[in-house]
Coordinates of C-alpha atoms in Angstrom, one line a residue:
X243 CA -167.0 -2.1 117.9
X244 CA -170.7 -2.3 119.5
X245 CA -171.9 -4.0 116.3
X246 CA -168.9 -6.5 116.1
X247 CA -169.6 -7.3 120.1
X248 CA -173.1 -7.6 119.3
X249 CA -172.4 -10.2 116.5
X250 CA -170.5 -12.1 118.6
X251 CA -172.9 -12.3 121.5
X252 CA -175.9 -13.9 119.3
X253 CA -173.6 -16.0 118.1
X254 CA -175.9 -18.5 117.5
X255 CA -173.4 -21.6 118.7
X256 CA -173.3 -19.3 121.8
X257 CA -177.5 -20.2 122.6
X258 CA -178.8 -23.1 120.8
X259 CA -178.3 -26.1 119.1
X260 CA -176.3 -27.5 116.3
X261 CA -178.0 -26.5 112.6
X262 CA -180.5 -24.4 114.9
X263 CA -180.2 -20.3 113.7
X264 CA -182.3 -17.5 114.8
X265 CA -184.0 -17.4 112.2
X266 CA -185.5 -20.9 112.9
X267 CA -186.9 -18.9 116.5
X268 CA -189.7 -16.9 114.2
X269 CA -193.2 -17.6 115.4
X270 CA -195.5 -19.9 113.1
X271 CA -197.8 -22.7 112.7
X272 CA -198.8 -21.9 116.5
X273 CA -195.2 -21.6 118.0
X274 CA -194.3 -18.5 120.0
X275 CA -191.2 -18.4 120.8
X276 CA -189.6 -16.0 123.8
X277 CA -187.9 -12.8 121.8
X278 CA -185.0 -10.7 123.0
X279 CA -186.4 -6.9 122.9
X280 CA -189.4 -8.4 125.4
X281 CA -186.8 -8.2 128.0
X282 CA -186.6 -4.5 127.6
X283 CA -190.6 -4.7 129.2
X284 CA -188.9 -5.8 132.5
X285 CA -187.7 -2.4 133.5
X286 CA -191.1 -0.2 133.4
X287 CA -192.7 -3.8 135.5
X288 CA -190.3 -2.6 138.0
X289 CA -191.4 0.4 137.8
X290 CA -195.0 -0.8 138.2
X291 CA -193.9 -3.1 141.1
X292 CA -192.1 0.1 143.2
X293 CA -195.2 1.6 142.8
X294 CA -197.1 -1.3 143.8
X295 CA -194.6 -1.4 147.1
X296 CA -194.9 2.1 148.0
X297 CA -199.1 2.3 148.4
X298 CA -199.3 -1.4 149.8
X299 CA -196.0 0.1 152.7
X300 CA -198.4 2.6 153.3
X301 CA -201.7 1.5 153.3
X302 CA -201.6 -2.3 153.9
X303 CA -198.2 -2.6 155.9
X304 CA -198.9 0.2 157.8
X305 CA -202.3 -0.4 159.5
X306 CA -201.1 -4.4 159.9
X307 CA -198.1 -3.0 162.2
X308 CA -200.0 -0.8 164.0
X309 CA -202.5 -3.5 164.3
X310 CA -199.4 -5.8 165.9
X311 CA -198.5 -3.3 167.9
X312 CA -195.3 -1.6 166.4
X313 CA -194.8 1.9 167.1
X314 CA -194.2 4.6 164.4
X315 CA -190.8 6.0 166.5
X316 CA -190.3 9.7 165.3
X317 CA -186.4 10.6 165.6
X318 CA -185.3 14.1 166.4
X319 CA -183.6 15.3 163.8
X320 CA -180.1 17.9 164.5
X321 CA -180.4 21.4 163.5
X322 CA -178.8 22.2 160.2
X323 CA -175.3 22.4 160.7
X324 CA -173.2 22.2 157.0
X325 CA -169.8 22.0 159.2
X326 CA -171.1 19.0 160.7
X327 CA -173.1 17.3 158.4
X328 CA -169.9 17.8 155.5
X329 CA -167.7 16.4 158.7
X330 CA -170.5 13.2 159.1
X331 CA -170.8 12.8 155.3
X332 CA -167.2 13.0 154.1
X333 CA -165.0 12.2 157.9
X334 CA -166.6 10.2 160.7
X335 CA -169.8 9.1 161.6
X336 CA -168.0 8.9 165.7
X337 CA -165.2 11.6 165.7
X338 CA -163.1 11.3 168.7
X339 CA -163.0 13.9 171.6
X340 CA -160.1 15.4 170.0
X341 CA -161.7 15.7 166.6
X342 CA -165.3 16.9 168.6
X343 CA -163.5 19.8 170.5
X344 CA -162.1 20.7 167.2
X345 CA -165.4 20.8 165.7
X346 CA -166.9 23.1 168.7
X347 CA -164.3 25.3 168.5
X348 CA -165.5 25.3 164.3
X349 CA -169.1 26.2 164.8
X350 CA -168.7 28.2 168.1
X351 CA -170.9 25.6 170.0
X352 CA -170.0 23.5 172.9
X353 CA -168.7 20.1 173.2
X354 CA -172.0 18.7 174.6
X355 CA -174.1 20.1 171.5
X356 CA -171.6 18.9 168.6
X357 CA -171.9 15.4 170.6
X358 CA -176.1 15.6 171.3
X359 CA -176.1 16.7 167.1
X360 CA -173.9 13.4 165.9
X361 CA -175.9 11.3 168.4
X362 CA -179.1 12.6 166.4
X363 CA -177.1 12.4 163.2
X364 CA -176.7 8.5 163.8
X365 CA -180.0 8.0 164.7
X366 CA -181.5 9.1 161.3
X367 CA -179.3 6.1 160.0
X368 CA -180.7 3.1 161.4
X369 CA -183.9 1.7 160.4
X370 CA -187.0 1.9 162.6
X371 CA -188.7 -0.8 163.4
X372 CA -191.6 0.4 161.0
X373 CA -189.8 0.7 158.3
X374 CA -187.9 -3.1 158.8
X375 CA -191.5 -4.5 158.8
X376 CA -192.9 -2.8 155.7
X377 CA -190.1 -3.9 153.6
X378 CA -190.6 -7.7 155.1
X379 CA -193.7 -6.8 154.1
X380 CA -193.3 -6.4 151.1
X381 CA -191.2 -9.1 150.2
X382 CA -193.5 -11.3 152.1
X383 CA -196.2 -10.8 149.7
X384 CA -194.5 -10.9 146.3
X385 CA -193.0 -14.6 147.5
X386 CA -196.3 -15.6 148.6
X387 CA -198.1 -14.4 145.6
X388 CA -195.8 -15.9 143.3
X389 CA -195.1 -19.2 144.6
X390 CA -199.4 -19.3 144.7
X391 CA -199.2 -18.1 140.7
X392 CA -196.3 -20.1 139.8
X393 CA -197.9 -23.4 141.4
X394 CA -201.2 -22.9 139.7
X395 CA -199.0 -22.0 136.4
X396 CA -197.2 -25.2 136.5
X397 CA -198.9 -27.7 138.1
X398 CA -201.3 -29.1 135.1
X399 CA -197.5 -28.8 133.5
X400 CA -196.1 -32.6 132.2
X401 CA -192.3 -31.2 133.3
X402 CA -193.9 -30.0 136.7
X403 CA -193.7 -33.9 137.6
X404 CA -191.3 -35.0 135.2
X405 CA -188.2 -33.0 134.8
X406 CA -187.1 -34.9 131.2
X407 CA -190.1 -32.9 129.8
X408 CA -188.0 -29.7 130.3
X409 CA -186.3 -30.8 126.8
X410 CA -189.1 -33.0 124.6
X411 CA -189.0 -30.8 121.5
X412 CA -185.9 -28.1 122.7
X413 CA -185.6 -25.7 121.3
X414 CA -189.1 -25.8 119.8
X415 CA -191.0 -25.7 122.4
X416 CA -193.9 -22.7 122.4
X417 CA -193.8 -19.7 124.6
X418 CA -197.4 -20.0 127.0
X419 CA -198.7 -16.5 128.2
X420 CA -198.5 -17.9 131.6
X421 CA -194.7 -18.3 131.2
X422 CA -194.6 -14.7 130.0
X423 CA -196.2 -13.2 132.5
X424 CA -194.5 -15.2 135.5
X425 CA -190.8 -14.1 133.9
X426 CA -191.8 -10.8 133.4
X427 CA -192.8 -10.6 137.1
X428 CA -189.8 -12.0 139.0
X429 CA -187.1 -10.4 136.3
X430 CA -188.6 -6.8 137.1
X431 CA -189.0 -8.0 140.8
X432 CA -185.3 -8.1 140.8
X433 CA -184.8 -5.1 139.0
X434 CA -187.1 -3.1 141.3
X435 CA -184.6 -4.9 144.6
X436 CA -181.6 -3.7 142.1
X437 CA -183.0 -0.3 142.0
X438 CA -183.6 0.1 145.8
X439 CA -180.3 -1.2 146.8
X440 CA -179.3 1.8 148.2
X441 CA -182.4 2.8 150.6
X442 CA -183.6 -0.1 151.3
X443 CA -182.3 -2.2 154.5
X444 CA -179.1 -4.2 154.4
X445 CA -180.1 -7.0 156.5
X446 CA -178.6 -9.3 158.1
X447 CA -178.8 -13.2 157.2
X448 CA -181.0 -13.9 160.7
X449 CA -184.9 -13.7 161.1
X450 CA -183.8 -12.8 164.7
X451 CA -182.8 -9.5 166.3
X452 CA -180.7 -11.3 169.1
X453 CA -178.5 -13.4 167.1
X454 CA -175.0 -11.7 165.9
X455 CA -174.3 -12.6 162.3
X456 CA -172.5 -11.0 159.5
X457 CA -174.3 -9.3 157.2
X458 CA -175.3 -10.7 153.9
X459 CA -175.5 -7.4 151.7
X460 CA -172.5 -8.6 149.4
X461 CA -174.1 -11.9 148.9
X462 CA -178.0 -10.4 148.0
X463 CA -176.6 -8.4 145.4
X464 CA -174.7 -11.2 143.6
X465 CA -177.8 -13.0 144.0
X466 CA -179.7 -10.9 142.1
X467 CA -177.1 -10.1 139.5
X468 CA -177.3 -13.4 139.2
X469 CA -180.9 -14.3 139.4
X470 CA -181.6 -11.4 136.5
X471 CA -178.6 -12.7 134.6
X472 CA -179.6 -15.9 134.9
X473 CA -183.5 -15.2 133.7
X474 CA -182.7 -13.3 130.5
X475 CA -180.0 -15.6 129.3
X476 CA -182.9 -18.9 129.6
X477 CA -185.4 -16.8 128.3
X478 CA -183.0 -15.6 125.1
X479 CA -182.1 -19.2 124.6
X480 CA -185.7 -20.5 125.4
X481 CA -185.0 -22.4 128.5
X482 CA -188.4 -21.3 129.9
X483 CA -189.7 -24.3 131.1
X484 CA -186.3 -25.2 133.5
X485 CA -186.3 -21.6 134.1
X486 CA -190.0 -21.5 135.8
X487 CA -188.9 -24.8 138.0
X488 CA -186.0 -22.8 139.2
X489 CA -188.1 -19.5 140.0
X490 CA -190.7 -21.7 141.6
X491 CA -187.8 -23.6 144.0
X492 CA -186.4 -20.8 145.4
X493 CA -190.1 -18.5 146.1
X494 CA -191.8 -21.4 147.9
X495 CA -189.0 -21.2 150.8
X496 CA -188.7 -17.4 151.0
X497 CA -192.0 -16.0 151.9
X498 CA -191.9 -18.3 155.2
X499 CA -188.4 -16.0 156.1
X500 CA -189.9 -12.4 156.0
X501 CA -193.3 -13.7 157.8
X502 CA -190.5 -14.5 160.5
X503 CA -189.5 -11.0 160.3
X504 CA -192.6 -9.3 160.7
X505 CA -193.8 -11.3 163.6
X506 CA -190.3 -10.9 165.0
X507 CA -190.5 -7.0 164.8
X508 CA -193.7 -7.4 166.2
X509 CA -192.2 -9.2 169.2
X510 CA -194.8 -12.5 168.7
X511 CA -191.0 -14.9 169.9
X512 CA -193.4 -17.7 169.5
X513 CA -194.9 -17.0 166.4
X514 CA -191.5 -16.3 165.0
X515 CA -189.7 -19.3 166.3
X516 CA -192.5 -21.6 164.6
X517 CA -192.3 -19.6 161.5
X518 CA -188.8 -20.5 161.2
X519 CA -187.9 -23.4 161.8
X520 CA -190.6 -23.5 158.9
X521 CA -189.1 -21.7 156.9
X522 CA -185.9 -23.7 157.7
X523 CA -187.2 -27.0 156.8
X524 CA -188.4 -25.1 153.5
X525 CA -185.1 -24.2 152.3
X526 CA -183.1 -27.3 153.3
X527 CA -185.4 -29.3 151.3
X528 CA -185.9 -26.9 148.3
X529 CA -182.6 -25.3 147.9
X530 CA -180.6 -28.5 149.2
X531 CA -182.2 -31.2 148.1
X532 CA -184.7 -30.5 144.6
X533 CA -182.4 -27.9 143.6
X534 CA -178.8 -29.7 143.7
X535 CA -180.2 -33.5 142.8
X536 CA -183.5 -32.1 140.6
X537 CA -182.6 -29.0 138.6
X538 CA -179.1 -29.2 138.2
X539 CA -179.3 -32.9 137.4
X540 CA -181.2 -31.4 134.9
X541 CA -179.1 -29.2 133.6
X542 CA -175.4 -30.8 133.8
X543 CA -176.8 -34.6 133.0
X544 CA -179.9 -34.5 130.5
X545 CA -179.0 -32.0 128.3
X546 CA -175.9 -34.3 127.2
X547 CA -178.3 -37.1 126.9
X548 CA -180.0 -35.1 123.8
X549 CA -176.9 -33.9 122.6
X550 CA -173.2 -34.6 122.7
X551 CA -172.0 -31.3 121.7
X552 CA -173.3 -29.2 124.4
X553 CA -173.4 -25.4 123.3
X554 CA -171.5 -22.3 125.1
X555 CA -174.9 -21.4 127.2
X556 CA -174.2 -25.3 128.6
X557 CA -171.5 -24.0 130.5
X558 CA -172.6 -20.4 130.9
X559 CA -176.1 -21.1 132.5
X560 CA -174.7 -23.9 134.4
X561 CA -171.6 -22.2 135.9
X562 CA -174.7 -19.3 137.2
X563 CA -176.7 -22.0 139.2
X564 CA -173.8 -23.4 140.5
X565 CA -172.8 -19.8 141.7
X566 CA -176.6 -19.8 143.3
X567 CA -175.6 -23.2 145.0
X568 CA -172.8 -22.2 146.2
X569 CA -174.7 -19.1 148.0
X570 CA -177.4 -21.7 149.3
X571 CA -174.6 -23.6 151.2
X572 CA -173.6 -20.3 152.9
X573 CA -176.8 -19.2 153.7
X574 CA -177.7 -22.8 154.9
X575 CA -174.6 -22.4 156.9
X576 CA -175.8 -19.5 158.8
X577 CA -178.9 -20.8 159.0
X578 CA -177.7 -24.3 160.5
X579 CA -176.0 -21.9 163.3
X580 CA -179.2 -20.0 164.1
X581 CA -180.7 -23.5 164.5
X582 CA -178.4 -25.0 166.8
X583 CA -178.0 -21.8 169.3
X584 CA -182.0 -22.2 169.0
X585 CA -182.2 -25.8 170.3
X586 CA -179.2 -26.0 172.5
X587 CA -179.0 -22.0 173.9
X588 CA -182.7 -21.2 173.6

């Protein structure tokens, strides 16, 4: 069954051109071409980049925090209590006064300790401060450092300025190191965020702590479901050149967002406001104006201009971005809202 599956997955109408077959993707006369198993490399770069993450947390994020001024809160933790903490884990995080007494009656306590221990219980749950700026920390400097890499990767590039370029010669186009190294990057960047999913943060969609908004955790893991998904599929069917436009559009804007963070956990309001309504002006011109009318014109419009039989990935990749739109709209939704309570509530 595994075999048949695979067969039918590499397909090759599935990923490339008419009278174009895998075998036709073997490196010679100076063409490298992007292989399949190379995605397999992305998983140990993750590994590398969590281990990158946890000394710069420490010793970089750290000292810059303390620096700002932001307190390293120690919580109290309860004494052990297995009745309890089985009751917290598996029942209720806020057991009513019924369910408390109960509970005191349990562990032959009183009332006012079970209450004091679920009240320290709870407070081990939410994030300190700290530990909100060293993962916007984190995040900051990844963005930054590959939206710096990515322009100086691209911007000699011919398709950097014009986007027909993306498809002069598809699908023999030659693999560059520099595209190797910038996919490899962001796909285990997104494996290392799928990885940490469960300790790290679940934000919400607001640089600022005062605003009530729902929380976007659903919507950051389609994203990078999606993203990865998204990554390894262009780099299979050697759509690296689109592929790097698209990875550049969206880290250019998102760096700007986690420096609001940190200065907001810092509690510079100024500093923070500036940053962004920078950050603001980033995405609505990145993510609502070059990616709708620059890469997906790209994709839906020029590749039928080469082609009038457009291949299975056609519809695959594009229905992918499209999901990545769609998530732009609602995050510009949200951030349109923080915007106008900005301006007209201060």
């Amino acid at each position: 069954i595994l075999k048949t599956l695979n067969s039918w997955f590499w397909w090759e109408n599935i990923w490339m051109p008419i009278n174009c077959t895998w075998a036709d993707f073997v490196d010679r006369d100076g063409l490298v071409f992007p292989k399949p198993h190379q995605l397999y490399a992305t998983i140990p770069y993750a590994l590398v980049l969590l281990i990158i993450r946890f000394f710069s947390e420490r010793y970089i994020a750290r000292p810059l925090a303390k620096a700002l001024g932001i307190k390293n809160v120690r919580r109290v933790k309860p004494q052990p209590n297995p009745v309890l903490e089985s009751y917290f884990q598996e029942c209720s995080r806020h057991p009513s006064q019924s369910e408390i007494k109960g509970l005191a009656k349990k562990c032959n306590c009183t009332v006012h300790l079970v209450e004091k221990w679920f009240r320290r219980r709870r407070n081990l749950e939410i994030p300190t401060v700290l530990q909100k700026f060293q993962e916007a920390f984190w995040r900051f400097s990844f963005y930054l450092t590959s939206s710096i890499v990515g322009f100086i990767f691209l911007y000699d590039k011919p398709w950097f300025y014009d986007i027909w370029q993306t498809w002069v010669g598809y699908p023999f186009q030659t693999l560059l190191p520099s595209q190797y190294w910038y996919y490899m990057a962001e796909i285990g960047f997104y494996w290392s965020l799928i990885f940490t999913l469960g300790i790290d943060i679940k934000r919400k969609a607001s640089a600022c702590a005062c605003l009530e908004l729902e929380p976007d955790f659903m919507a950051h893991v389609v994203h990078h479901l999606a993203a990865i998904g998204l990554m390894s599929g262009s780099w299979c069917g050697n759509y690296v050149r689109l592929g790097t436009l698209v990875i550049f559009v969206h880290d250019t804007a998102d760096f700007w967002l986690e420096a609001a963070k940190m200065f907001n956990y810092a509690r510079w309001e100024k500093t923070c406001n500036m940053l962004f309504i920078i950050f603001s002006i980033a995405f609505f011109i990145t993510r609502m104006i070059l990616f709708p009318f620059w890469i997906l014109r790209a994709t839906l419009y020029q590749p039928t201009y080469y082609s009038t039989t457009p291949v299975i990935a056609y519809f695959l990749f594009n229905g992918m971005l499209l999901i990545l739109q769609g998530l732009h709209i609602y995050w510009g939704y949200l951030i349109f809202r923080i915007l106008k309570r900005f301006v007209f509530l201060k």
